[in-house]
mmCIF file of C-alpha atoms in Angstrom:
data_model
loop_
_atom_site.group_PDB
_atom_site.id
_atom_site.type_symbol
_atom_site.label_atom_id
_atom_site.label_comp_id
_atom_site.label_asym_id
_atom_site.label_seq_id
_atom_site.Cartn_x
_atom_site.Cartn_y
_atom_site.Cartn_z
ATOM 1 C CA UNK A 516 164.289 112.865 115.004
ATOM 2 C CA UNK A 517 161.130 110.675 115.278
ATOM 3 C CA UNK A 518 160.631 107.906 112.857
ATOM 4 C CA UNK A 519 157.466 105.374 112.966
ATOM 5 C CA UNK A 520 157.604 102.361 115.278
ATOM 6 C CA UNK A 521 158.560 98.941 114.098
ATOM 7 C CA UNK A 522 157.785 95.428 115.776
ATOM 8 C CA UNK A 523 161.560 95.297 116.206
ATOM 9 C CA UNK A 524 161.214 98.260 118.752
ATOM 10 C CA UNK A 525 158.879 95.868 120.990
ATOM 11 C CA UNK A 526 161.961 95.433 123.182
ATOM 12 C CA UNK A 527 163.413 98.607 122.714
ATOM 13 C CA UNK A 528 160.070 100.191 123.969
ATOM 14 C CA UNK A 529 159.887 97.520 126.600
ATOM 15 C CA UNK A 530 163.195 98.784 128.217
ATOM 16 C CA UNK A 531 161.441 102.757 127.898
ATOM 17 C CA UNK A 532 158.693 101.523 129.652
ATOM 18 C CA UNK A 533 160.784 100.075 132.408
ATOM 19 C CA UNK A 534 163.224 103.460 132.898
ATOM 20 C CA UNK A 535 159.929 105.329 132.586
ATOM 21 C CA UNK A 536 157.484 103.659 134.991
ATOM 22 C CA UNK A 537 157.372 103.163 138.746
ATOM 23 C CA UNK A 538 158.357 100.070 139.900
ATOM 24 C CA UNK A 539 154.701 99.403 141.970
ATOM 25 C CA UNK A 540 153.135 99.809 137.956
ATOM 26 C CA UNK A 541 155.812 97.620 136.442
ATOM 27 C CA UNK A 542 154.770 94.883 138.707
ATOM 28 C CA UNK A 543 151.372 94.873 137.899
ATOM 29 C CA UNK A 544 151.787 95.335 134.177
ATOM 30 C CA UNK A 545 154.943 93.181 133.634
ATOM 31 C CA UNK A 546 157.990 92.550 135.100
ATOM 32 C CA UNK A 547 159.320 90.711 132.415
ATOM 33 C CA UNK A 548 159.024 91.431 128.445
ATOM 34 C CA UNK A 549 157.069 88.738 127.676
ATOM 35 C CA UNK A 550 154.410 89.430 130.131
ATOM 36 C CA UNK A 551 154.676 93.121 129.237
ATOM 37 C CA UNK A 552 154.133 92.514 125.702
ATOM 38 C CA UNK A 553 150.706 90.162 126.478
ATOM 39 C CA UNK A 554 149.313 93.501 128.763
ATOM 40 C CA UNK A 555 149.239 95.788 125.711
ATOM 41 C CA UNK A 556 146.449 96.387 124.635
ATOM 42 C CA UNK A 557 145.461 95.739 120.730
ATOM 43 C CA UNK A 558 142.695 97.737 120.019
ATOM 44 C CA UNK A 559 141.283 97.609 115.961
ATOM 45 C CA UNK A 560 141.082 101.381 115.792
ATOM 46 C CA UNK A 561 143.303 103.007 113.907
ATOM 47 C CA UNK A 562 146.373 103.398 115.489
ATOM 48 C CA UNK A 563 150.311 104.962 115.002
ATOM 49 C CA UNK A 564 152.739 104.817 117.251
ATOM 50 C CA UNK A 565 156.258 107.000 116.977
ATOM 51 C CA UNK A 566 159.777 106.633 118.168
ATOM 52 C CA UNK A 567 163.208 108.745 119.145
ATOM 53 C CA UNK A 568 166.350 107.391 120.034
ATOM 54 C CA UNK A 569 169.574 108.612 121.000
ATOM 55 C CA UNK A 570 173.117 105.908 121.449
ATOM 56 C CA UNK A 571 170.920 103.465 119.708
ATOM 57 C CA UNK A 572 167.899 103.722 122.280
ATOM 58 C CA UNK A 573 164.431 104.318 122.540
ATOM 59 C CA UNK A 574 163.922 107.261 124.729
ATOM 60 C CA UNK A 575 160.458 109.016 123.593
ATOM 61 C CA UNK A 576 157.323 107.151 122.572
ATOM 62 C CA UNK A 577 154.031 108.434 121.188
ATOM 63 C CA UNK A 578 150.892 106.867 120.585
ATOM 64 C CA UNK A 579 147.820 108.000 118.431
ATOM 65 C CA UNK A 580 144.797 106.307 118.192
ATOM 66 C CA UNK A 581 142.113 107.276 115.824
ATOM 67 C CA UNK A 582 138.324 106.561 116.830
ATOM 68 C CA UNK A 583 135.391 108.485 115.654
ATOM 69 C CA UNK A 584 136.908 111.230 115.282
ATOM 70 C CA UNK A 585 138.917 111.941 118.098
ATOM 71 C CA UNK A 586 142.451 110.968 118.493
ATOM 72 C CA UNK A 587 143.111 109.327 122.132
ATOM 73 C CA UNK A 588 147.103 109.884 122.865
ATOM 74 C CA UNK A 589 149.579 108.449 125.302
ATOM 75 C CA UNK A 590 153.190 109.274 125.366
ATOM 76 C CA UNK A 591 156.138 107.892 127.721
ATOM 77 C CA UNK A 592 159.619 109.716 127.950
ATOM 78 C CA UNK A 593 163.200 108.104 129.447
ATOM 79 C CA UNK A 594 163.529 109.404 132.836
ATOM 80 C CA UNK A 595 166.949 110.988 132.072
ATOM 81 C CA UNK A 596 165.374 112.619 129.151
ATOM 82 C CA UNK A 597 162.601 115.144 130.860
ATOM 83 C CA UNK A 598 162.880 118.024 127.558
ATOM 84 C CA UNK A 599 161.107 115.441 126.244
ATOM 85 C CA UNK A 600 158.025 115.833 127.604
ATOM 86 C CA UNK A 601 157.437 119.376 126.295
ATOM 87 C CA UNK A 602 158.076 117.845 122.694
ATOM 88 C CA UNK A 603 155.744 115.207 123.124
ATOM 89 C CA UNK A 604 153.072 117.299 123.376
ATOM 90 C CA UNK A 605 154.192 120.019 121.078
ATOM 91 C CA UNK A 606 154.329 117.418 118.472
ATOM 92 C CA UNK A 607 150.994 116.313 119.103
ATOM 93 C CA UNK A 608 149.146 119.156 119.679
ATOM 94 C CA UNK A 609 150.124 120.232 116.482
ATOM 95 C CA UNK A 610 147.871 117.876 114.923
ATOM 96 C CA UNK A 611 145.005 119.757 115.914
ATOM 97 C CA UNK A 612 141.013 118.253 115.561
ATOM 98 C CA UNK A 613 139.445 116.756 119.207
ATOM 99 C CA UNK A 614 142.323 114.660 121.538
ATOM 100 C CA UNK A 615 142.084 113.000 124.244
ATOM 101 C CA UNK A 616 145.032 112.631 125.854
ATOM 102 C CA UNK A 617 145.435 109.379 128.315
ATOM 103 C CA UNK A 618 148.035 110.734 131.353
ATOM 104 C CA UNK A 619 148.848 108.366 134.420
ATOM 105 C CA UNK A 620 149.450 110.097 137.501
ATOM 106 C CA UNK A 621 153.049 109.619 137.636
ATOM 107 C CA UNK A 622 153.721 111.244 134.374
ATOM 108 C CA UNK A 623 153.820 115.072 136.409
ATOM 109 C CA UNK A 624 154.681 116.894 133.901
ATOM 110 C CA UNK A 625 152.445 116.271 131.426
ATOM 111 C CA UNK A 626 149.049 118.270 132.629
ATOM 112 C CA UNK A 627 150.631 121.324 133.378
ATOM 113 C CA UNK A 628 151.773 121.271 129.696
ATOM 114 C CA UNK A 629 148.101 120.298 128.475
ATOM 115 C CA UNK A 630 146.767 123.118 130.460
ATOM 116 C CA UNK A 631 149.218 125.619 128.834
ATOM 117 C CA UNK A 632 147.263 124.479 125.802
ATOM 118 C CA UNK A 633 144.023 125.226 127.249
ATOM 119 C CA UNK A 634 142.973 121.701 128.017
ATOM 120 C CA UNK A 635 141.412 120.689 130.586
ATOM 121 C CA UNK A 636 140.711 117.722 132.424
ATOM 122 C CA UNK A 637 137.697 115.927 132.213
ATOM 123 C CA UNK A 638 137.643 112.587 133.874
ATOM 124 C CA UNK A 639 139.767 110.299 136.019
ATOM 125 C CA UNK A 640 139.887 106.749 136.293
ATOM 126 C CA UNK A 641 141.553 103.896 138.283
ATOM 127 C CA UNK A 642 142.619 101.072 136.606
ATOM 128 C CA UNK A 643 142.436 97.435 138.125
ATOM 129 C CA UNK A 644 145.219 94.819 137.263
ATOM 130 C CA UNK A 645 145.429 91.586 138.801
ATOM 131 C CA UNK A 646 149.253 90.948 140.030
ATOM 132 C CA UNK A 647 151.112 88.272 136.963
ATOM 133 C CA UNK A 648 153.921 88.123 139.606
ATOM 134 C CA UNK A 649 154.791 87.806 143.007
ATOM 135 C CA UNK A 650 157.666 88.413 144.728
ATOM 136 C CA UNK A 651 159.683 85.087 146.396
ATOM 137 C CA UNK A 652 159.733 85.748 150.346
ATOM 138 C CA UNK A 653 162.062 82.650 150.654
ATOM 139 C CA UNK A 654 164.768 81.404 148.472
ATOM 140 C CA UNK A 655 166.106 77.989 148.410
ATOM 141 C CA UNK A 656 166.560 74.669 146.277
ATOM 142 C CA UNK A 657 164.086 71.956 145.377
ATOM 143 C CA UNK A 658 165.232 68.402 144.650
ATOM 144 C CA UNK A 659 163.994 67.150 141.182
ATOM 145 C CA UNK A 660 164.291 63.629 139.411
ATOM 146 C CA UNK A 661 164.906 63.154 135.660
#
């Protein structure tokens, strides 16, 4: 069952997007929630974003974004939870008009599917982030005064 996201799910979607992303991507978007939750992006288009859970967790997430006519679409599924992926995009192209569908690399299943459905790709892009974290190469203690 898919129900409309809430703000309450910001976590809920933040723990999706850890299962669901590759650790090298998680470091340069966020490694922690609050620095996830300052990378996303708040465009003013018009924009809906959908849910599923199972045991009282997010594990499916769909985006639509409405601009100018054409509806731009992301989607991230829980890595224990690949059926999902054909859903996603049954779900969505069901909506039918002009989509364009936003796919990073690691997310392998989704162009086959798109191609089934007689897309086809038209551009690819890199996208730069500038690290928020790096990792410690030395532990140890500080001395501090009150």
């Amino acid at each position: 069952d898919w129900r409309e996201s809430f703000s309450q799910d910001s976590f809920g979607l933040f723990q999706l997007f850890c299962s669901a992303t590759p650790h090298t991507v998680r470091a340069a978007v966020g490694v922690t929630f609050d620095q996830w939750r300052d990378a996303q992006e708040n465009n003013w288009c018009r924009r809906r974003d959908w849910v599923t859970m199972a045991n009282d967790r997010i594990i499916g997430w769909l985006r639509l974004s409405h601009d100018r006519g054409v509806a731009g679409i992301e989607v991230m599924a829980h890595q224990d939870n690949p059926e999902l992926w054909e859903v996603l995009v049954e779900r969505t192209v069901g909506e039918g008009g002009h989509q364009r569908w936003l796919v990073p690399d690691y997310q392998k299943e989704v162009p086959g599917l798109l191609l089934q459905h007689r897309f086809q790709e038209v551009a690819r892009y890199s996208v730069m982030i500038k690290t928020v974290a790096v990792p410690v190469l030395r532990y140890g203690m500080a001395p501090v005064e009150a």
